[in-house]
Amino acid sequence: MAGNTFGEVFRVTTWGESHGPGLGAVIDGCPPRLSLTAQDIEMELARRRPGIQAHASPRREPDKVEILSGVFEGRTTGTPISLIIYNRDVRSRDYESLREVFRPGHGDITFLAKYGLRDHRGGGRASARETAARVAAGAVALKVLDREGVQVLAYTQELGGVRAARVDESGIWDNPFFCPDPDAVAAMAVRVQEVKAAGDSLGGIVEVRVRGCPAGLGEPVFHKLDAVLAQAVMSVGAVKGVEIGAGFAAARMTGSEHNDPILPGPRFASNHAGGILAGISNGDEIVVRAAVKPIPSISREQQTIDLEGRPRTLVIKGRHDVSAIPRIVPVIQAMVRLTLADFLLRQKAIK
Amino acid sequence: MAGNTFGEVFRVTTWGESHGPGLGAVIDGCPPRLSLTAQDIEMELARRRPGIQAHASPRREPDKVEILSGVFEGRTTGTPISLIIYNRDVRSRDYESLREVFRPGHGDITFLAKYGLRDHRGGGRASARETAARVAAGAVALKVLDREGVQVLAYTQELGGVRAARVDESGIWDNPFFCPDPDAVAAMAVRVQEVKAAGDSLGGIVEVRVRGCPAGLGEPVFHKLDAVLAQAVMSVGAVKGVEIGAGFAAARMTGSEHNDPILPGPRFASNHAGGILAGISNGDEIVVRAAVKPIPSISREQQTIDLEGRPRTLVIKGRHDVSAIPRIVPVIQAMVRLTLADFLLRQKAIK
Amino acid sequence: MAGNTFGEVFRVTTWGESHGPGLGAVIDGCPPRLSLTAQDIEMELARRRPGIQAHASPRREPDKVEILSGVFEGRTTGTPISLIIYNRDVRSRDYESLREVFRPGHGDITFLAKYGLRDHRGGGRASARETAARVAAGAVALKVLDREGVQVLAYTQELGGVRAARVDESGIWDNPFFCPDPDAVAAMAVRVQEVKAAGDSLGGIVEVRVRGCPAGLGEPVFHKLDAVLAQAVMSVGAVKGVEIGAGFAAARMTGSEHNDPILPGPRFASNHAGGILAGISNGDEIVVRAAVKPIPSISREQQTIDLEGRPRTLVIKGRHDVSAIPRIVPVIQAMVRLTLADFLLRQKAIK
Amino acid sequence: MAGNTFGEVFRVTTWGESHGPGLGAVIDGCPPRLSLTAQDIEMELARRRPGIQAHASPRREPDKVEILSGVFEGRTTGTPISLIIYNRDVRSRDYESLREVFRPGHGDITFLAKYGLRDHRGGGRASARETAARVAAGAVALKVLDREGVQVLAYTQELGGVRAARVDESGIWDNPFFCPDPDAVAAMAVRVQEVKAAGDSLGGIVEVRVRGCPAGLGEPVFHKLDAVLAQAVMSVGAVKGVEIGAGFAAARMTGSEHNDPILPGPRFASNHAGGILAGISNGDEIVVRAAVKPIPSISREQQTIDLEGRPRTLVIKGRHDVSAIPRIVPVIQAMVRLTLADFLLRQKAIK
């Protein structure tokens, strides 16, 4: 029930399964007269591609996008923008063995419980491949943000327990983990090798910073900016927690520690609020953090049941990543972009 | 823009300011023929009342509710249920000194940035008093949950750094902190006294457990059950983080540690997932946790600016609590109830 | 399911039954800083009051409104505006005889079929009294329209077969039928007397004209301006048809007759389109017409059934009007205002 | 703003322009486990194809559909169903002459006013070609209706002033006008020839009947069944009026004439209500009528202006139909199907 649509003014509807003909997004409510090309979108899709593969033969999707509507002579027209990304490197046979069995940590068992049937091939709609459509739509949102001078930057703050100690923005996209601390990259690589050897997988933390966001965005009380950001980020598969600013650390602070003093400008002497007060942006940097669980597809033997409810042991074969990081970084970035583009336009409506 | 409505089928719209005539909620989409009385609602409101006051003269609201529509001869009719809670103990003069100045950590500055004016009396719409309408609506949602056999239980897991070591459900509502661990109550009381003496405030963590929830609730991909729970809980003022199941701890686990083995039943050998897989309930207990920041109203001197942007020092007077806990506990419980009632009904629609 | 909410940005939720404590509306998304008083609203409600009574003791509702939220120091704040109109002149005993029987032409039988129970007192939610909340909300929409220079005028074009031959706007509100043709008023009065004597009732046609509406409003393809106007007007009880511009007459015209030639300006040499082309306003006057069925409450004996399905004859007693006209005129006007206020704000969002 | 989405539970989003790569629909909220093939959809599309051409070389679209998602092994999965219909017979050069000029009666001038640019090729999004996506989606809605035993039948009641005197359902799809009265077909053909020779175009009236609809559908007060049907039908290009049951004729009836006596069953002695009372279906046949304006593309010289606002005379060349009838018949049928499928599912949610 409308579960596949996000946003109120800048509204994205996505569709597509891992092993169907393709995936796509329809964006309704994009302002007219913004320049938009397939290349703009493919550039973002390219960042979602390189996984940390556990096996030698990874799925390779060139992730070409076709713009089917809503753009005329290189500019958006205000009508729905339909994007399609074809699935090309589909090997459904790899999944035939999974038709009868539920993978632990996956949506196999819940999709069946919900719908009474499921597309078992590669997780169907529950596959991480679904997020390609989010990233494509996020590339359109980026056009709105660019016009308004808002920047969204996401990166890996922690991977397998290895934490980035500092944020050097310039090198984020140049290392395999989208990590902003060059010194942490080597330790991450070691941790990944260990876990890969053990047939296991890793989680981590992704941080997002938004700059240039004007004060005033967010719609109290249920569509507060932080509330919708939480929905947006938690809706990404593998995310198990979301925090804003000081987040869970705020729970152990006192008010005098946590309150951000207000200085002329206005600006703030600290940013424990993470740029949001009472659900509305305050003009400071917005800071969002997401906890990413380890990928549930592991090579180690696991205990599960089959369709008849009988106990089974399972060893997952086929290609899969060691961690949702770094591929999830541009996905989370896209969700934050979609949220902000929507709120920027919503704010215009009440003027 | 629709910011004050929550839910798709069981849809709640709230209204009201701290110092206006009252607050209320309109519930559209409540199933007909459920028994409902004002007393049912007032019982829930009573749990939201007792704050840990920093001063001698707390605001006292009897929180009587009037059902203005949608109930006939004691049963819901299927038409909108309008609830009103009058504000009685309003002392707007206490706030006159705040007309010209922004309180750090409050929505004063962002409401003004957004709307170009604000009701400065007691925070207006940004007041915690707003949550009374949520709790009232949650009491109606409870009727739907009762019918379907779903129970939602919230409690204080941590206050001012003091953590409940165990969960004894029977005593939760009997201690001033809604804490499930009788042994932690004394330590919490000491911590509160310290901080009260220092004119400061405290944060904490609230945990919610949902039992009896059928497998199959949640609408991938943007209205996943965990995504909407995150929105619901994060929309409560003072909440800065939300996590499901293992939450942020999942970021440091491996897949073999985190995956919950599936046993015949089906049931799960562990519950790191927190009852939700791929955004859909799996039939296990749903576990949600919220980080609550310390209350920003403190008696200590703070640095801020006035309406003209000039630096000011501020000492907040008037009644206020030391922590949003425990009053926030029934509020978060209500938001989880509203979410589940909505998803229970949404699931019927696709059958 | 959200059936009691109208609008996307300027969003109105109404509630209330004929014989409950009152009726009301919550308006979410009203721009801030508009002046608004209870008197502004009561002025509009006053126009909805005078019915053409069939009996000596009409229901008299002073229709005082109370603004419960969203207005501070005489101006809207951007937060939800909650309006309540108390029911005072309620005589539920008049309806006790209707508890067991279905009135033909009324919603008695369908509300029971839908909800499995019904509030039989005065039609409950299906009562024309419900429309008071629409008119109240329409008075708030008027503030948005005034700011943007848009005027909406509704009047009786036809009553009981007597048609207004011309439109003299100055006198519309000064005659008991809200008829724009002073010469038709006398004939309408004669027709009303005849039908009143016969214990019967009358229908008619209401026309609405919108001036000053900028070109560009409307959201193809499902939220075209004419489509949402049709929903808005058809949602008023007693309306059985809606047409735009030439309407049903267009079905018998040729393209060369119907097309409105475009002149420099741009303006149009004729207005068969009724101010809307391809679902978007063209800057010309918008013309909407509604067919109003005769009021189903008549004094003549009618054939029906009771709750057990047994045949019954029914003679309706108690106060009721001879026609929904003229009370329905300000209601339809309000619905058109609500629609336009919403589309004016929606258009801002895509800029 | 969400203008391209229709429905609340069974939710359709359409996209596509006349001369882009294709058109499509995404259906979210379709129940799982319904059988669905491309052939099911193409059968409906075939009925939308044959226009009454004014010229020798009509546009020929085979209207093959591809199901891109949401169907697995021949059955719907509950995830979004994405449909695409490629545009193949596109001759954009025909429209090059229209880049600088506004066609009277078309959306050229209003799309430009709204968006500040427009796709002039074949009307872009305002083209009747857009309705192919509606018909495709309607074929999916049909699966829901079939399951629930609801039938929707549309036909031409009047064309160019020639009226069908009776309804013989068996022959509707066998004559070029989708007319249910074989005797009227010849007269319609004559009228079409006359008007074609004159380079002009015709309007008409389409009637829809719904059988087997259970009592209880419709969501008062703004989403009454008749209100949403009015929106649905008026959203189809060329429709200028919608009526239910007696419709505009009701305006001249008395209550004793119009009220439908209720008989044991329950059933109704007449059906002036058109199957809907107080916005809720009453179990009787639902009757909807739409006024269709003459097609604005005519060969006769017309007065208009160009992009610079200078007066111009225009003679439209290229292929176009003499009337929106009969192609509009399956489109209106599809819109009624989409509406009913949605309300059938909405009703389940409140149970």
mmCIF file of C-alpha atoms in Angstrom, chain D residues 26-243:
data_model
loop_
_atom_site.group_PDB
_atom_site.id
_atom_site.type_symbol
_atom_site.label_atom_id
_atom_site.label_comp_id
_atom_site.label_asym_id
_atom_site.label_seq_id
_atom_site.Cartn_x
_atom_site.Cartn_y
_atom_site.Cartn_z
ATOM 1 C CA VAL D 26 3.525 1.246 -11.860
ATOM 2 C CA ILE D 27 0.876 -0.435 -9.754
ATOM 3 C CA ASP D 28 1.618 -0.602 -6.056
ATOM 4 C CA GLY D 29 -0.706 -2.435 -3.703
ATOM 5 C CA CYS D 30 -2.023 -5.094 -6.044
ATOM 6 C CA PRO D 31 -2.875 -8.188 -4.010
ATOM 7 C CA PRO D 32 -0.494 -11.111 -4.476
ATOM 8 C CA ARG D 33 -1.295 -14.442 -6.135
ATOM 9 C CA LEU D 34 -3.495 -13.118 -8.961
ATOM 10 C CA SER D 35 -2.708 -14.582 -12.350
ATOM 11 C CA LEU D 36 -1.498 -11.935 -14.789
ATOM 12 C CA THR D 37 0.040 -12.062 -18.257
ATOM 13 C CA ALA D 38 0.959 -9.537 -20.897
ATOM 14 C CA GLN D 39 -1.854 -10.968 -23.016
ATOM 15 C CA ASP D 40 -4.433 -10.066 -20.366
ATOM 16 C CA ILE D 41 -3.342 -6.471 -20.697
ATOM 17 C CA GLU D 42 -2.938 -6.394 -24.469
ATOM 18 C CA MET D 43 -6.516 -7.592 -24.893
ATOM 19 C CA GLU D 44 -7.701 -4.437 -23.169
ATOM 20 C CA LEU D 45 -5.253 -2.237 -25.036
ATOM 21 C CA ALA D 46 -6.571 -3.587 -28.323
ATOM 22 C CA ARG D 47 -9.964 -2.022 -27.562
ATOM 23 C CA ARG D 48 -8.418 1.384 -27.169
ATOM 24 C CA ARG D 49 -6.793 1.250 -30.588
ATOM 25 C CA PRO D 50 -9.277 1.723 -33.416
ATOM 26 C CA GLY D 51 -10.017 5.413 -33.860
ATOM 27 C CA ILE D 52 -12.383 6.960 -36.381
ATOM 28 C CA GLN D 53 -9.661 8.421 -38.480
ATOM 29 C CA ALA D 54 -10.028 11.658 -40.387
ATOM 30 C CA HIS D 55 -7.092 10.855 -42.616
ATOM 31 C CA ALA D 56 -5.720 7.971 -44.579
ATOM 32 C CA SER D 57 -2.537 7.300 -42.618
ATOM 33 C CA PRO D 58 -3.415 6.760 -38.999
ATOM 34 C CA ARG D 59 -0.840 6.168 -36.300
ATOM 35 C CA ARG D 60 -0.533 2.461 -35.794
ATOM 36 C CA GLU D 61 0.640 1.255 -32.462
ATOM 37 C CA PRO D 62 0.600 -2.481 -31.906
ATOM 38 C CA ASP D 63 0.498 -1.679 -28.161
ATOM 39 C CA LYS D 64 2.500 -4.581 -26.902
ATOM 40 C CA VAL D 65 3.063 -4.396 -23.177
ATOM 41 C CA GLU D 66 5.996 -5.692 -21.182
ATOM 42 C CA ILE D 67 5.620 -6.618 -17.520
ATOM 43 C CA LEU D 68 8.888 -5.544 -15.924
ATOM 44 C CA SER D 69 8.275 -6.500 -12.309
ATOM 45 C CA GLY D 70 5.787 -7.720 -9.732
ATOM 46 C CA VAL D 71 4.843 -10.946 -11.512
ATOM 47 C CA PHE D 72 6.622 -14.234 -10.908
ATOM 48 C CA GLU D 73 5.739 -17.477 -12.632
ATOM 49 C CA GLY D 74 2.498 -15.955 -13.915
ATOM 50 C CA ARG D 75 1.196 -14.598 -10.639
ATOM 51 C CA THR D 76 1.376 -11.210 -8.963
ATOM 52 C CA THR D 77 3.789 -11.120 -6.032
ATOM 53 C CA GLY D 78 2.435 -8.128 -4.097
ATOM 54 C CA THR D 79 5.425 -5.992 -5.126
ATOM 55 C CA PRO D 80 5.046 -3.126 -7.636
ATOM 56 C CA ILE D 81 3.931 -4.158 -11.087
ATOM 57 C CA SER D 82 5.758 -2.096 -13.692
ATOM 58 C CA LEU D 83 4.263 -2.020 -17.173
ATOM 59 C CA ILE D 84 5.792 -0.474 -20.268
ATOM 60 C CA ILE D 85 4.265 0.138 -23.680
ATOM 61 C CA TYR D 86 6.819 1.307 -26.195
ATOM 62 C CA ASN D 87 6.019 4.058 -28.671
ATOM 63 C CA ARG D 88 6.890 2.738 -32.072
ATOM 64 C CA ASP D 89 5.030 4.687 -34.738
ATOM 65 C CA VAL D 90 6.336 8.107 -33.754
ATOM 66 C CA ARG D 91 6.490 10.841 -36.394
ATOM 67 C CA SER D 92 7.655 13.874 -34.507
ATOM 68 C CA ARG D 93 8.276 15.831 -37.670
ATOM 69 C CA ASP D 94 4.525 16.148 -38.173
ATOM 70 C CA TYR D 95 4.495 18.339 -35.114
ATOM 71 C CA GLU D 96 7.475 20.529 -35.880
ATOM 72 C CA SER D 97 5.127 23.201 -37.209
ATOM 73 C CA LEU D 98 3.418 23.312 -33.814
ATOM 74 C CA ARG D 99 6.529 24.264 -31.874
ATOM 75 C CA GLU D 100 5.753 27.952 -32.171
ATOM 76 C CA VAL D 101 1.971 28.012 -32.023
ATOM 77 C CA PHE D 102 -0.797 27.094 -29.581
ATOM 78 C CA ARG D 103 -3.592 24.835 -30.793
ATOM 79 C CA PRO D 104 -7.017 26.025 -29.545
ATOM 80 C CA GLY D 105 -8.696 23.573 -27.199
ATOM 81 C CA HIS D 106 -5.393 21.873 -26.403
ATOM 82 C CA GLY D 107 -3.101 21.982 -23.403
ATOM 83 C CA ASP D 108 -0.292 23.666 -25.351
ATOM 84 C CA ILE D 109 -0.817 27.046 -23.760
ATOM 85 C CA THR D 110 -1.492 25.763 -20.249
ATOM 86 C CA PHE D 111 1.453 23.356 -20.086
ATOM 87 C CA LEU D 112 3.713 26.217 -21.064
ATOM 88 C CA ALA D 113 2.094 28.488 -18.458
ATOM 89 C CA LYS D 114 2.551 25.840 -15.792
ATOM 90 C CA TYR D 115 6.018 24.504 -16.462
ATOM 91 C CA GLY D 116 7.728 27.242 -18.448
ATOM 92 C CA LEU D 117 8.511 24.771 -21.206
ATOM 93 C CA ARG D 118 6.715 21.977 -23.018
ATOM 94 C CA ASP D 119 7.218 18.949 -25.170
ATOM 95 C CA HIS D 120 5.296 20.106 -28.240
ATOM 96 C CA ARG D 121 5.522 16.761 -30.018
ATOM 97 C CA GLY D 122 2.045 15.348 -30.220
ATOM 98 C CA GLY D 123 0.904 17.073 -27.079
ATOM 99 C CA GLY D 124 3.554 15.443 -24.921
ATOM 100 C CA ARG D 125 2.019 14.314 -21.658
ATOM 101 C CA ALA D 126 -1.321 15.928 -22.626
ATOM 102 C CA SER D 127 -1.722 13.544 -25.527
ATOM 103 C CA ALA D 128 -4.527 11.000 -25.581
ATOM 104 C CA ARG D 129 -1.745 8.464 -25.976
ATOM 105 C CA GLU D 130 -1.185 8.887 -22.220
ATOM 106 C CA THR D 131 -4.382 6.928 -21.642
ATOM 107 C CA ALA D 132 -2.806 3.693 -22.889
ATOM 108 C CA ALA D 133 -1.114 3.426 -19.494
ATOM 109 C CA ARG D 134 -4.486 3.833 -17.784
ATOM 110 C CA VAL D 135 -6.002 1.037 -19.821
ATOM 111 C CA ALA D 136 -3.039 -1.212 -19.067
ATOM 112 C CA ALA D 137 -3.404 -0.543 -15.345
ATOM 113 C CA GLY D 138 -7.141 -1.061 -15.618
ATOM 114 C CA ALA D 139 -6.481 -4.546 -16.955
ATOM 115 C CA VAL D 140 -4.680 -5.331 -13.705
ATOM 116 C CA ALA D 141 -7.565 -3.848 -11.702
ATOM 117 C CA LEU D 142 -9.837 -6.181 -13.638
ATOM 118 C CA LYS D 143 -8.107 -9.104 -11.941
ATOM 119 C CA VAL D 144 -9.148 -7.778 -8.558
ATOM 120 C CA LEU D 145 -12.697 -7.134 -9.762
ATOM 121 C CA ASP D 146 -12.939 -10.620 -11.265
ATOM 122 C CA ARG D 147 -11.928 -12.135 -7.974
ATOM 123 C CA GLU D 148 -14.643 -10.154 -6.188
ATOM 124 C CA GLY D 149 -17.290 -10.701 -8.862
ATOM 125 C CA VAL D 150 -17.641 -7.075 -9.953
ATOM 126 C CA GLN D 151 -18.236 -6.227 -13.626
ATOM 127 C CA VAL D 152 -17.731 -2.859 -15.293
ATOM 128 C CA LEU D 153 -19.236 -2.161 -18.695
ATOM 129 C CA ALA D 154 -18.786 1.058 -20.680
ATOM 130 C CA TYR D 155 -20.306 2.061 -24.008
ATOM 131 C CA THR D 156 -21.195 5.012 -26.207
ATOM 132 C CA GLN D 157 -24.568 6.389 -25.266
ATOM 133 C CA GLU D 158 -24.466 9.291 -27.681
ATOM 134 C CA LEU D 159 -22.228 10.409 -30.548
ATOM 135 C CA GLY D 160 -22.616 13.699 -32.396
ATOM 136 C CA GLY D 161 -26.159 14.038 -31.097
ATOM 137 C CA VAL D 162 -27.196 10.518 -32.158
ATOM 138 C CA ARG D 163 -28.385 8.661 -29.081
ATOM 139 C CA ALA D 164 -28.516 4.935 -28.374
ATOM 140 C CA ALA D 165 -32.160 4.159 -27.631
ATOM 141 C CA ARG D 166 -31.453 0.829 -25.959
ATOM 142 C CA VAL D 167 -28.626 -1.200 -24.491
ATOM 143 C CA ASP D 168 -27.854 -4.507 -26.177
ATOM 144 C CA GLU D 169 -24.684 -5.504 -24.398
ATOM 145 C CA SER D 170 -23.737 -8.376 -26.625
ATOM 146 C CA GLY D 171 -22.834 -6.247 -29.631
ATOM 147 C CA ILE D 172 -21.007 -3.356 -28.028
ATOM 148 C CA TRP D 173 -17.472 -4.264 -29.071
ATOM 149 C CA ASP D 174 -18.518 -5.363 -32.553
ATOM 150 C CA ASN D 175 -19.344 -1.991 -34.073
ATOM 151 C CA PRO D 176 -16.921 0.865 -34.726
ATOM 152 C CA PHE D 177 -18.565 3.167 -32.168
ATOM 153 C CA PHE D 178 -18.876 0.773 -29.189
ATOM 154 C CA CYS D 179 -22.571 1.612 -29.346
ATOM 155 C CA PRO D 180 -25.036 -0.702 -27.570
ATOM 156 C CA ASP D 181 -27.898 0.078 -29.955
ATOM 157 C CA PRO D 182 -27.394 -1.540 -33.381
ATOM 158 C CA ASP D 183 -30.042 0.750 -34.847
ATOM 159 C CA ALA D 184 -28.130 3.859 -33.870
ATOM 160 C CA VAL D 185 -24.882 2.734 -35.464
ATOM 161 C CA ALA D 186 -25.886 3.647 -38.996
ATOM 162 C CA ALA D 187 -26.997 7.136 -37.996
ATOM 163 C CA MET D 188 -23.738 7.630 -36.136
ATOM 164 C CA ALA D 189 -21.794 6.596 -39.231
ATOM 165 C CA VAL D 190 -23.644 9.165 -41.323
ATOM 166 C CA ARG D 191 -22.997 11.903 -38.783
ATOM 167 C CA VAL D 192 -19.313 11.008 -38.698
ATOM 168 C CA GLN D 193 -19.010 11.162 -42.486
ATOM 169 C CA GLU D 194 -20.647 14.601 -42.604
ATOM 170 C CA VAL D 195 -18.359 16.019 -39.988
ATOM 171 C CA LYS D 196 -15.266 14.373 -41.413
ATOM 172 C CA ALA D 197 -16.054 15.954 -44.772
ATOM 173 C CA ALA D 198 -16.375 19.319 -43.078
ATOM 174 C CA GLY D 199 -12.970 18.933 -41.418
ATOM 175 C CA ASP D 200 -14.648 19.112 -38.057
ATOM 176 C CA SER D 201 -15.019 16.832 -35.031
ATOM 177 C CA LEU D 202 -17.666 15.423 -32.675
ATOM 178 C CA GLY D 203 -18.382 14.851 -28.994
ATOM 179 C CA GLY D 204 -20.699 12.443 -27.229
ATOM 180 C CA ILE D 205 -21.648 10.711 -24.021
ATOM 181 C CA VAL D 206 -20.189 7.539 -22.525
ATOM 182 C CA GLU D 207 -22.162 5.531 -19.982
ATOM 183 C CA VAL D 208 -20.720 3.030 -17.514
ATOM 184 C CA ARG D 209 -22.579 0.382 -15.553
ATOM 185 C CA VAL D 210 -21.129 -1.574 -12.667
ATOM 186 C CA ARG D 211 -22.713 -4.834 -11.607
ATOM 187 C CA GLY D 212 -22.087 -7.093 -8.674
ATOM 188 C CA CYS D 213 -20.660 -4.295 -6.584
ATOM 189 C CA PRO D 214 -21.253 -5.042 -2.904
ATOM 190 C CA ALA D 215 -22.957 -2.465 -0.718
ATOM 191 C CA GLY D 216 -20.598 -0.556 1.535
ATOM 192 C CA LEU D 217 -17.897 0.839 -0.780
ATOM 193 C CA GLY D 218 -16.964 4.512 -0.508
ATOM 194 C CA GLU D 219 -15.286 6.611 2.168
ATOM 195 C CA PRO D 220 -17.344 9.603 3.313
ATOM 196 C CA VAL D 221 -17.009 12.473 3.320
ATOM 197 C CA PHE D 222 -14.386 13.479 0.746
ATOM 198 C CA HIS D 223 -13.691 10.074 -0.735
ATOM 199 C CA LYS D 224 -17.302 9.178 -1.317
ATOM 200 C CA LEU D 225 -17.551 6.620 -4.089
ATOM 201 C CA ASP D 226 -19.286 9.082 -6.431
ATOM 202 C CA ALA D 227 -16.763 11.813 -5.628
ATOM 203 C CA VAL D 228 -13.774 9.659 -6.525
ATOM 204 C CA LEU D 229 -15.539 8.265 -9.596
ATOM 205 C CA ALA D 230 -16.080 11.871 -10.668
ATOM 206 C CA GLN D 231 -12.397 12.626 -10.239
ATOM 207 C CA ALA D 232 -11.415 9.433 -12.025
ATOM 208 C CA VAL D 233 -13.609 10.050 -15.031
ATOM 209 C CA MET D 234 -13.061 13.817 -15.237
ATOM 210 C CA SER D 235 -9.310 13.182 -15.221
ATOM 211 C CA VAL D 236 -9.628 11.661 -18.685
ATOM 212 C CA GLY D 237 -8.830 14.255 -21.347
ATOM 213 C CA ALA D 238 -11.903 15.532 -23.254
ATOM 214 C CA VAL D 239 -14.351 14.796 -20.427
ATOM 215 C CA LYS D 240 -16.230 17.959 -19.419
ATOM 216 C CA GLY D 241 -18.982 16.553 -17.209
ATOM 217 C CA VAL D 242 -19.747 13.565 -14.996
ATOM 218 C CA GLU D 243 -23.037 12.457 -13.548
#
